[in-house]
Short mmCIF file of N, CA and C in Angstrom, two decimals:
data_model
loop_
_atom_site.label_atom_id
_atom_site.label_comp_id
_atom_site.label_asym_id
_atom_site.label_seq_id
_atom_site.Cartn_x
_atom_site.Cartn_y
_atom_site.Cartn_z
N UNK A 1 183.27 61.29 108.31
CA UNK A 1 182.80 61.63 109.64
C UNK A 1 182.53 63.13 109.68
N UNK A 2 181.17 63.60 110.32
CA UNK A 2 180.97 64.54 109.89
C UNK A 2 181.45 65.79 111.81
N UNK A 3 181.74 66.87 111.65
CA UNK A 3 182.36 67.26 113.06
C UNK A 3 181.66 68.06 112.99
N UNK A 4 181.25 68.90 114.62
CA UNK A 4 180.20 69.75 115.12
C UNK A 4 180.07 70.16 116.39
N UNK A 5 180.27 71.22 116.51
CA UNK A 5 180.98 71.60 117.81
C UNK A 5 179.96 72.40 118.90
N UNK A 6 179.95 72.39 120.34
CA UNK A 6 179.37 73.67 121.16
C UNK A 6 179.91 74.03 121.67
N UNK A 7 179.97 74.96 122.06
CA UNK A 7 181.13 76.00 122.70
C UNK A 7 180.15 77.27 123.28
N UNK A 8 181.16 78.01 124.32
CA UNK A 8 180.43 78.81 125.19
C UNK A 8 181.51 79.28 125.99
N UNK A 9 180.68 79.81 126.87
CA UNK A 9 181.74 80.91 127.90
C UNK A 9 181.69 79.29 129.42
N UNK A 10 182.47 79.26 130.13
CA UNK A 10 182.17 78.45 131.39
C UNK A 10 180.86 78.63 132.05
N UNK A 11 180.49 77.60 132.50
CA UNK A 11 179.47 77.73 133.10
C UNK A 11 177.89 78.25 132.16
N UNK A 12 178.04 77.94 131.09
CA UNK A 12 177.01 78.50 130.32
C UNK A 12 175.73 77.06 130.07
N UNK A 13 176.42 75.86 130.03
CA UNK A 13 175.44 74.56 129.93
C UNK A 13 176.18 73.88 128.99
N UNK A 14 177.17 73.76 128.59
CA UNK A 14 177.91 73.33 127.26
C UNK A 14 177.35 71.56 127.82
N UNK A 15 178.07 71.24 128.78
CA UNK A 15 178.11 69.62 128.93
C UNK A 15 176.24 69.42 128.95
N UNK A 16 175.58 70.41 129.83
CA UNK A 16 173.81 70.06 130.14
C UNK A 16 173.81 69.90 128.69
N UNK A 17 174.06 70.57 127.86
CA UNK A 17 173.00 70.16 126.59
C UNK A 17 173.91 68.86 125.64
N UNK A 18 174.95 68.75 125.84
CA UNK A 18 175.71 67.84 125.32
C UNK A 18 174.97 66.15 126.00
N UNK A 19 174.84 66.28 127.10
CA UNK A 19 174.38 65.07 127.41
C UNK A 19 172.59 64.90 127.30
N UNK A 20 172.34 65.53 126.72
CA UNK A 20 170.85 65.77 126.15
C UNK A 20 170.42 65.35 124.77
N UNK A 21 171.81 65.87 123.89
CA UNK A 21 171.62 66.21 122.93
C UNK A 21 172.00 64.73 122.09
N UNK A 22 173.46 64.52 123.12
CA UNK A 22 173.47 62.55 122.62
C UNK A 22 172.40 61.95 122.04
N UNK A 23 171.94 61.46 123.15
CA UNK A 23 170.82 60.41 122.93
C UNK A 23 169.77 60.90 122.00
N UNK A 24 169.61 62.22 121.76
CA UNK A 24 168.45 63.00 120.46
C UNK A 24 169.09 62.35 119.17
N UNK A 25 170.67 62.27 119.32
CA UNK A 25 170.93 62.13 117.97
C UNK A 25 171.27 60.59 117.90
N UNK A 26 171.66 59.92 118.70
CA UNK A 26 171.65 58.24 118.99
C UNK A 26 170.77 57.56 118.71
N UNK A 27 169.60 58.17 119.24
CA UNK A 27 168.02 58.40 118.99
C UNK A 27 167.52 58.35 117.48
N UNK A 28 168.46 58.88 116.91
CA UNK A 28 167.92 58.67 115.40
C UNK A 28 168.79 57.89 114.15
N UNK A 29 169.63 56.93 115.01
CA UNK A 29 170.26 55.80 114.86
C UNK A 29 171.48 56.31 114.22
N UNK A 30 171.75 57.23 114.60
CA UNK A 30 173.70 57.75 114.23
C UNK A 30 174.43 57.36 115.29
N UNK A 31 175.60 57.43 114.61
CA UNK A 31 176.71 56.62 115.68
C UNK A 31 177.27 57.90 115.87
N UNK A 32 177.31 58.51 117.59
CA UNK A 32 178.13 59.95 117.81
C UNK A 32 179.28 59.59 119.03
N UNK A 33 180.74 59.96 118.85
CA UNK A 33 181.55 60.30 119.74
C UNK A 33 181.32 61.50 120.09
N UNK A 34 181.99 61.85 121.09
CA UNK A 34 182.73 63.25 121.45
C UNK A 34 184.12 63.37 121.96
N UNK A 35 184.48 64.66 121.95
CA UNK A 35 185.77 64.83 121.96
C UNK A 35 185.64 66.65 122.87
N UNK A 36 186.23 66.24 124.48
CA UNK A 36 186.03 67.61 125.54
C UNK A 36 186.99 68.08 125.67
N UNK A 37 187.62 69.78 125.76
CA UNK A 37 188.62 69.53 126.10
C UNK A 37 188.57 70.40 127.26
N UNK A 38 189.64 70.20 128.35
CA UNK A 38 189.58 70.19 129.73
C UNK A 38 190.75 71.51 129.88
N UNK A 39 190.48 72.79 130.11
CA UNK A 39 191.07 73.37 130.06
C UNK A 39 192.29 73.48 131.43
N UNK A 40 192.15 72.72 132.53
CA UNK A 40 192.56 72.52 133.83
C UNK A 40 193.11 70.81 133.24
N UNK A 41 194.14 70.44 134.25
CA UNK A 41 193.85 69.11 134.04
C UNK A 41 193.20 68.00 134.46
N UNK A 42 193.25 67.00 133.97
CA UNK A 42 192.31 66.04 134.64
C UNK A 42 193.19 64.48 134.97
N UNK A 43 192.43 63.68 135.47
CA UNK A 43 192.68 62.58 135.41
C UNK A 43 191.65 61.44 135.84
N UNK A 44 191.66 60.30 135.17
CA UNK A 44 190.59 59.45 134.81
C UNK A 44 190.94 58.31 135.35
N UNK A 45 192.25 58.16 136.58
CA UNK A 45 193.07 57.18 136.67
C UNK A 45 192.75 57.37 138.40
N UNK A 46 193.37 56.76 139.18
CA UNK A 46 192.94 56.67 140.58
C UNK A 46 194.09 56.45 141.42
N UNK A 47 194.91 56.90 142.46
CA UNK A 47 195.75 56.35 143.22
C UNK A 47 195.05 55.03 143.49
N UNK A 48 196.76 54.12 143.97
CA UNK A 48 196.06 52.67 144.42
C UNK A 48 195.65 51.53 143.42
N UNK A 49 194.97 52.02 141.98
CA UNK A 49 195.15 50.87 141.23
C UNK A 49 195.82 50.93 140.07
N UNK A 50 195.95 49.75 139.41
CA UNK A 50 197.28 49.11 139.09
C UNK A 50 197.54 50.05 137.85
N UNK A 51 196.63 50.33 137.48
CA UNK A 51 196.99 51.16 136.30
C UNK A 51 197.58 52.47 136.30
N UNK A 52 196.95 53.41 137.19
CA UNK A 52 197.66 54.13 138.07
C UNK A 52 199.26 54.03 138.29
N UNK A 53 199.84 52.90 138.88
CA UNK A 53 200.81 52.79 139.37
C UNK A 53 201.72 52.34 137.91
N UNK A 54 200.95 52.23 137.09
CA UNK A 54 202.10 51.92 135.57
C UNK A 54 202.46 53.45 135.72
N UNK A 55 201.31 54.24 135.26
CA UNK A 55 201.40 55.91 135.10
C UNK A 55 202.35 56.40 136.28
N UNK A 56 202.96 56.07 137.39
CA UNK A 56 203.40 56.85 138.15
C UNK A 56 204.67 55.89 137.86
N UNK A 57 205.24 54.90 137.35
CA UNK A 57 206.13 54.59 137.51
C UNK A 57 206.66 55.20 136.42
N UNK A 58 205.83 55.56 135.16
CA UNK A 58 207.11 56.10 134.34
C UNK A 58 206.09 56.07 132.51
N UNK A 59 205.29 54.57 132.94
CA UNK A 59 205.13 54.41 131.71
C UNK A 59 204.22 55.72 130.73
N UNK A 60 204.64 55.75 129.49
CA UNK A 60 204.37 57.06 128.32
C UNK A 60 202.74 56.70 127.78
N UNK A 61 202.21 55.06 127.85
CA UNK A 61 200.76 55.10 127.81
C UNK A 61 200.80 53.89 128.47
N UNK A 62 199.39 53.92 129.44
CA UNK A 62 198.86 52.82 129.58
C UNK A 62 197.63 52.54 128.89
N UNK A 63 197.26 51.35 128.38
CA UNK A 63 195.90 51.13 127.76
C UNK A 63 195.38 49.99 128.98
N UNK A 64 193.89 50.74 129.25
CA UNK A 64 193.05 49.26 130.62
C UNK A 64 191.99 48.74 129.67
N UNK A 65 191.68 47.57 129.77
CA UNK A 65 191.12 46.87 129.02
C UNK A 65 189.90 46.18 129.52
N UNK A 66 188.82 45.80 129.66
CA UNK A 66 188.05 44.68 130.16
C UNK A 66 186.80 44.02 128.87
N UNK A 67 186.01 43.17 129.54
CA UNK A 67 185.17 43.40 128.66
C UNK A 67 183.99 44.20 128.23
N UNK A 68 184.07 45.30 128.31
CA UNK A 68 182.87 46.29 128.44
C UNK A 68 183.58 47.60 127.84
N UNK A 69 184.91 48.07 128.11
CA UNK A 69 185.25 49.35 128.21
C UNK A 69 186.80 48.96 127.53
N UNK A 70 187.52 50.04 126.81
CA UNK A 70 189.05 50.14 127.01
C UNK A 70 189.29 51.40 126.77
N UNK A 71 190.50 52.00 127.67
CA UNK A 71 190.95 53.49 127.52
C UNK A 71 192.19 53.60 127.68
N UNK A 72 193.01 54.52 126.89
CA UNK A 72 194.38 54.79 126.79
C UNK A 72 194.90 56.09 127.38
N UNK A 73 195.42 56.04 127.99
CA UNK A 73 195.77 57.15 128.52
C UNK A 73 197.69 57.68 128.28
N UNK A 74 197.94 58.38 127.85
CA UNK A 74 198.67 59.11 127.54
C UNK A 74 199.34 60.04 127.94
N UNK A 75 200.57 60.16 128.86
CA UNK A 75 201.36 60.76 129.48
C UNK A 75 201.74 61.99 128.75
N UNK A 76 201.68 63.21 128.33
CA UNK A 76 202.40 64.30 127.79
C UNK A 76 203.48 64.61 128.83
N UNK A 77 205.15 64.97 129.04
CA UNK A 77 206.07 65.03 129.63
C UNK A 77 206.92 65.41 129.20
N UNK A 78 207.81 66.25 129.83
CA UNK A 78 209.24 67.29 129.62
C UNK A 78 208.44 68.38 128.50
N UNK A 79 207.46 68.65 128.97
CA UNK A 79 207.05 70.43 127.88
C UNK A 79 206.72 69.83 126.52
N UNK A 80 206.29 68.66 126.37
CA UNK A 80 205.48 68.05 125.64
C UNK A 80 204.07 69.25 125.03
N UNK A 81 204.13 69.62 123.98
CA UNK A 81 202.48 70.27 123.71
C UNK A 81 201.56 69.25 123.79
N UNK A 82 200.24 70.24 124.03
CA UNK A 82 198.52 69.41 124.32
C UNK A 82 198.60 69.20 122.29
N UNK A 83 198.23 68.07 122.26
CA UNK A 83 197.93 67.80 120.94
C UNK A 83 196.55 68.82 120.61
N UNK A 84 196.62 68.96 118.73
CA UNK A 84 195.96 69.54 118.40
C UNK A 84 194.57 69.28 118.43
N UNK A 85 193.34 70.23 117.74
CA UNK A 85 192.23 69.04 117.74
C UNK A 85 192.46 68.23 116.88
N UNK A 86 192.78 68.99 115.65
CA UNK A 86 193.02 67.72 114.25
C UNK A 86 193.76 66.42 114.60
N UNK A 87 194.73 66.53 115.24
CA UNK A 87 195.95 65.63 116.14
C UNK A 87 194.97 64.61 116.98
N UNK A 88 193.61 65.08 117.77
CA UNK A 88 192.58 64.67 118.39
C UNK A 88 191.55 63.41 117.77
N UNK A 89 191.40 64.16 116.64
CA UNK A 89 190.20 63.87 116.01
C UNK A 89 190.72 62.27 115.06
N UNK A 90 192.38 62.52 114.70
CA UNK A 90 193.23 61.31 113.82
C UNK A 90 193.06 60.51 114.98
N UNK A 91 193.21 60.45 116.36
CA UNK A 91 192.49 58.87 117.12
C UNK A 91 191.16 58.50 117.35
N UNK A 92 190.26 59.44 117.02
CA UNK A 92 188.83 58.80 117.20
C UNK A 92 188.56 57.91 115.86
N UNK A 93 187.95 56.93 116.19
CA UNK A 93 187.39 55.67 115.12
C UNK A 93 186.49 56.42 114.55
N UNK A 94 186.46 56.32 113.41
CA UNK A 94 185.58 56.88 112.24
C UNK A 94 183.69 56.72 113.35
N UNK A 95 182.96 57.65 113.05
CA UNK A 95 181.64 57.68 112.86
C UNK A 95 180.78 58.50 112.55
N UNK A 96 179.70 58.40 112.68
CA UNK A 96 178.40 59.43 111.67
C UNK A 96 178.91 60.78 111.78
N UNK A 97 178.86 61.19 113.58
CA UNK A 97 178.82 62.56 114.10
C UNK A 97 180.23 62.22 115.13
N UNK A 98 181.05 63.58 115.36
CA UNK A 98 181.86 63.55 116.01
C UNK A 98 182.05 64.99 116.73
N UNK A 99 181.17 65.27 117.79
CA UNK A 99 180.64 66.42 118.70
C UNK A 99 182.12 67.07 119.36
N UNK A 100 182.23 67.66 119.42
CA UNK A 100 183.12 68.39 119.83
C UNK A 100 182.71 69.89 121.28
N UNK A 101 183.52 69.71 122.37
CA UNK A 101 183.01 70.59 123.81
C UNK A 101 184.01 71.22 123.69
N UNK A 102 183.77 72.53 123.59
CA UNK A 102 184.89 73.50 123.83
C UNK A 102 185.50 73.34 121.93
N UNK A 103 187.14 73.81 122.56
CA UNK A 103 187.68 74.35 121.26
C UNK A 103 187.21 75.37 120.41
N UNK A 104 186.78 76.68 121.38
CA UNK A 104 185.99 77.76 120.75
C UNK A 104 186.93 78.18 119.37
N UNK A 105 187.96 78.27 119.31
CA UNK A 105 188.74 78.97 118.38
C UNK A 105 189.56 78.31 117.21
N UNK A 106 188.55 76.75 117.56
CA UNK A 106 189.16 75.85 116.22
C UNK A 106 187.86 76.36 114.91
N UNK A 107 188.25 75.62 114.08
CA UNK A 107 187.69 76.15 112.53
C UNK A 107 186.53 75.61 112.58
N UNK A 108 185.63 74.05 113.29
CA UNK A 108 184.84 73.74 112.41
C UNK A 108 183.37 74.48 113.08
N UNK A 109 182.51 74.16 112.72
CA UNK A 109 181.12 74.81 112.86
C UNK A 109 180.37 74.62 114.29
N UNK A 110 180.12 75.76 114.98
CA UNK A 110 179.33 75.11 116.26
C UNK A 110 178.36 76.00 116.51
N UNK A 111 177.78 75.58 117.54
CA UNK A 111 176.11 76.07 118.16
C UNK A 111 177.41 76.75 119.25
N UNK A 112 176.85 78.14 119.64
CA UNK A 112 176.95 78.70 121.13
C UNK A 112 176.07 78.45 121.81
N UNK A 113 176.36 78.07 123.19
CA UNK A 113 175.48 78.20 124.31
C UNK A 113 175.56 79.32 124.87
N UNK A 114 174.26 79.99 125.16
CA UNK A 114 174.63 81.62 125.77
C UNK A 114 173.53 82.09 126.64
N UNK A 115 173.63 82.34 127.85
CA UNK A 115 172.49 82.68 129.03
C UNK A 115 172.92 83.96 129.60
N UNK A 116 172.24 84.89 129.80
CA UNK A 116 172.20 86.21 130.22
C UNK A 116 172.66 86.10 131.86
N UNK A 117 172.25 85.05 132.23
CA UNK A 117 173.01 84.89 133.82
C UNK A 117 174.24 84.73 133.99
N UNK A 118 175.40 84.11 133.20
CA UNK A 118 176.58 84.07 132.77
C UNK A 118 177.47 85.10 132.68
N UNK A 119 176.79 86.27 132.48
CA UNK A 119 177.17 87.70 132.19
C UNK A 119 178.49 87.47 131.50
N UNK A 120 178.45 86.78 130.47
CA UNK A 120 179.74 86.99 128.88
C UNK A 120 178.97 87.71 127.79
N UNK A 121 180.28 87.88 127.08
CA UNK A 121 179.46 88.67 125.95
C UNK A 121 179.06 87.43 124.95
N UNK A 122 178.52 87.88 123.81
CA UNK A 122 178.00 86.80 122.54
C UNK A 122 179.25 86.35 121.86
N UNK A 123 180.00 85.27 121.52
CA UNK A 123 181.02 85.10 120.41
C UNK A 123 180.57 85.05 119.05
N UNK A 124 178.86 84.63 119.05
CA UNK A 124 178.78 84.98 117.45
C UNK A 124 179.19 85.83 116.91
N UNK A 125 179.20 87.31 117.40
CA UNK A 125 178.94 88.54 116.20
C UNK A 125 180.57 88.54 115.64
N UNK A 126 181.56 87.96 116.52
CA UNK A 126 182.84 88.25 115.88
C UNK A 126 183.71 86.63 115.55
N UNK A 127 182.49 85.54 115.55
CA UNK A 127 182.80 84.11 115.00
C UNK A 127 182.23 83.65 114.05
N UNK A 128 182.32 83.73 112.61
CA UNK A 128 181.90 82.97 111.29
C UNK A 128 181.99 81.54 111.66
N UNK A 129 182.24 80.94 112.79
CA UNK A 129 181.90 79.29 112.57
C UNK A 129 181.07 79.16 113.54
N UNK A 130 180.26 80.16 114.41
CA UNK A 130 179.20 79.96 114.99
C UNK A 130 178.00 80.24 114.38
N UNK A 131 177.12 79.60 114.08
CA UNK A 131 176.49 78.54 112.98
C UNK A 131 174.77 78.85 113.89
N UNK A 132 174.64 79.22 114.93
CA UNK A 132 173.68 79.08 115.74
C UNK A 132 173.73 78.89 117.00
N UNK A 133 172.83 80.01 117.93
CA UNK A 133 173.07 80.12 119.56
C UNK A 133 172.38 79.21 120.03
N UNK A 134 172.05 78.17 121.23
CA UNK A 134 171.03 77.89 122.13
C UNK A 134 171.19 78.59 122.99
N UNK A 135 170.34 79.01 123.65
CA UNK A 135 169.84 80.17 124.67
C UNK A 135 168.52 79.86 125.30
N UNK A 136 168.22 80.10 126.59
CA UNK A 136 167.47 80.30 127.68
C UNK A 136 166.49 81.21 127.81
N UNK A 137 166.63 82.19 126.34
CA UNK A 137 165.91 83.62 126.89
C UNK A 137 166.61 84.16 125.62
N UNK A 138 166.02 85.58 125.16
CA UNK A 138 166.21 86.64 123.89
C UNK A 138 168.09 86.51 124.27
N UNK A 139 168.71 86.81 122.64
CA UNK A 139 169.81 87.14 122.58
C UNK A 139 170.24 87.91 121.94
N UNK A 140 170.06 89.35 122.69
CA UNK A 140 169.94 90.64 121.59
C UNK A 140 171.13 90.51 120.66
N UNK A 141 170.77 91.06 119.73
CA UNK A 141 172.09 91.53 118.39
C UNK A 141 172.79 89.70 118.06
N UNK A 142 171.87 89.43 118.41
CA UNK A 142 172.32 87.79 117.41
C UNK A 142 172.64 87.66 115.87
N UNK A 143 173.25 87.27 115.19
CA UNK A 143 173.47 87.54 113.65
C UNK A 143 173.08 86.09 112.82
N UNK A 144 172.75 85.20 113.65
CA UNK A 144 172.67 83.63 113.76
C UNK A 144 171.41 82.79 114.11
N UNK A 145 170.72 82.05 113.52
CA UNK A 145 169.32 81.84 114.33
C UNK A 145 169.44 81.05 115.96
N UNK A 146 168.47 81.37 116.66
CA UNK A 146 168.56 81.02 118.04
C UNK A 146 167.95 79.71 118.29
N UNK A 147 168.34 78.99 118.88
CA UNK A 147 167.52 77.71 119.29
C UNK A 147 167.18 77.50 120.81
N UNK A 148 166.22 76.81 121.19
CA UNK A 148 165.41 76.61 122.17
C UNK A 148 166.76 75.87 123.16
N UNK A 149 167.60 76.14 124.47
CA UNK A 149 168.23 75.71 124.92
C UNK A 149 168.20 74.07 125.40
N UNK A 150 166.47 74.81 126.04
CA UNK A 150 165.84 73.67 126.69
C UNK A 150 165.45 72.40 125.67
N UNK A 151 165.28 72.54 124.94
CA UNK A 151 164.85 71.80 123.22
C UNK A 151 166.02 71.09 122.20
N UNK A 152 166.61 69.54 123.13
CA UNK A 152 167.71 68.74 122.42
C UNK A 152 166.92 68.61 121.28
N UNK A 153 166.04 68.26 121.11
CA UNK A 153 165.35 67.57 120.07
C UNK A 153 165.72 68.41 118.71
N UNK A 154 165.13 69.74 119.18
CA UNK A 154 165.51 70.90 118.13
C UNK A 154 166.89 71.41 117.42
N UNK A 155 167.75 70.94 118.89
CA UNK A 155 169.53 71.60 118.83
C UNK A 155 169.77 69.95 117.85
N UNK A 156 169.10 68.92 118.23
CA UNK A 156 169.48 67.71 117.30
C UNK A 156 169.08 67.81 115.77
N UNK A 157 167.72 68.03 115.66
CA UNK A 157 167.16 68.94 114.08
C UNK A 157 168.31 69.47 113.11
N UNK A 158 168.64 70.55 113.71
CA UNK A 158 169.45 71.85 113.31
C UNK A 158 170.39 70.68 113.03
N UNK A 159 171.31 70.36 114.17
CA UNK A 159 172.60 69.66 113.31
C UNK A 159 172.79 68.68 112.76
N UNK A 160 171.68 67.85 112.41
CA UNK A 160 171.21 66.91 111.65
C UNK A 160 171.31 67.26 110.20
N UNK A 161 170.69 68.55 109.56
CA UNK A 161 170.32 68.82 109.22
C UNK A 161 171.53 69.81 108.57
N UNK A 162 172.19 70.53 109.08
CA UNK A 162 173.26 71.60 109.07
C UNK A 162 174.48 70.22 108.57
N UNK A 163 174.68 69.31 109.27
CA UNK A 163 175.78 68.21 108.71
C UNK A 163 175.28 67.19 107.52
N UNK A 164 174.18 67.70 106.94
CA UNK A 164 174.00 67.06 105.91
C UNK A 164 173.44 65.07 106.55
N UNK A 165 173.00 65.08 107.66
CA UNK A 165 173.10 63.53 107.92
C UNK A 165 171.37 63.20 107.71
N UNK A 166 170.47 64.05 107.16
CA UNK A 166 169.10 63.53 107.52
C UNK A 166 168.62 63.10 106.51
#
C-alpha cells in the first residue's frame, strides 16, 4: 500500500482538494482510503441512538453495522494517548493509495497546500517530505515544483506518478 499525504496550514483547502482529488484517482481505477486527523475532537455518533448510548454507558468500542456501511468507534479513556499514524495506518485494509490529511510532521511524502490569503508561511523550505506545493497563485522561494491547486487531475498525475502506481 502505497501512502501520500497533504498537509497545510488550516484553512488553506486541504479537505477542497482531497475531495477532488479522490475521484481523479478512483477515476483511474485505484482503490484509495484516507486517513484525517482532527486536531479538536470529534464525534461521528449522535445523542439518542443506540449506539451512542453503548458509548455513554461505558463501552471501550462500539462497531454499527448495516448493509451498506460499518464503523468502529473507539473510546480513548483515563489519559489514554491519540494513537500513532503508523498505529493508524495497522487498521486500514490494505489498498492501492492510502491519502493521508494533516499529520504535517509525520515522515511520509506530501503535497502542501499553500494560498497567500492564509497568511502562513511555506513548510516546504524547512520540510524534506514536502514533495510538492498546490497553490492558487506564485509561491515565492519554493524549493519544490508547484502544482495547479485548481487542477485534481494534475495533483492526481504527480502522485500517481511520484508513488510509482502508473
Amino acid at each position: 500500500m502505497k501512502i501520500f499525504g497533504l498537509t497545510g496550514w488550516s484553512g488553506s483547502g486541504k479537505t477542497s482538494l482531497m475531495v477532488r482529488l479522490i475521484p481523479a484517482l478512483t477515476g483511474r481505477g485505484l482503490r484509495v482510503s484516507t486517513v484525517k486527523h482532527a486536531h479538536k475532537g470529534f464525534d461521528i455518533d449522535h445523542p439518542g441512538k443506540d449506539s451512542h448510548n453503548h458509548r455513554v454507558a461505558g463501552a471501550t468500542e462500539v462497531l454499527v453495522s448495516s448493509p451498506r456501511r460499518w464503523a468502529l468507534m473507539h473510546e480513548l479513556r483515563d489519559g489514554e494517548p491519540e494513537l500513532t499514524l503508523d498505529q493508524l495506518i495497522g487498521k486500514v485494509t490494505p489498498v492501492d493509495l492510502l491519502l493521508i490529511e494533516g499529520f504535517k510532521r509525520d515522515r511520509h511524502e506530501k503535497i502542501e497546500i499553500w494560498r497567500a490569503e492564509v497568511d502562513k508561511p511555506l513548510i516546504a523550505p524547512d520540510d524534506p517530505t514536502i514533495v510538492a506545493v498546490a497553490s492558487d497563485g506564485p509561491v515565492p522561494g519554493c524549493p519544490v515544483p508547484v502544482l495547479d491547486l485548481n487542477d485534481a487531475e494534475a495533483v492526481a498525475a504527480f502522485v500517481v506518478k511520484r508513488c510509482g502506481l502508473g
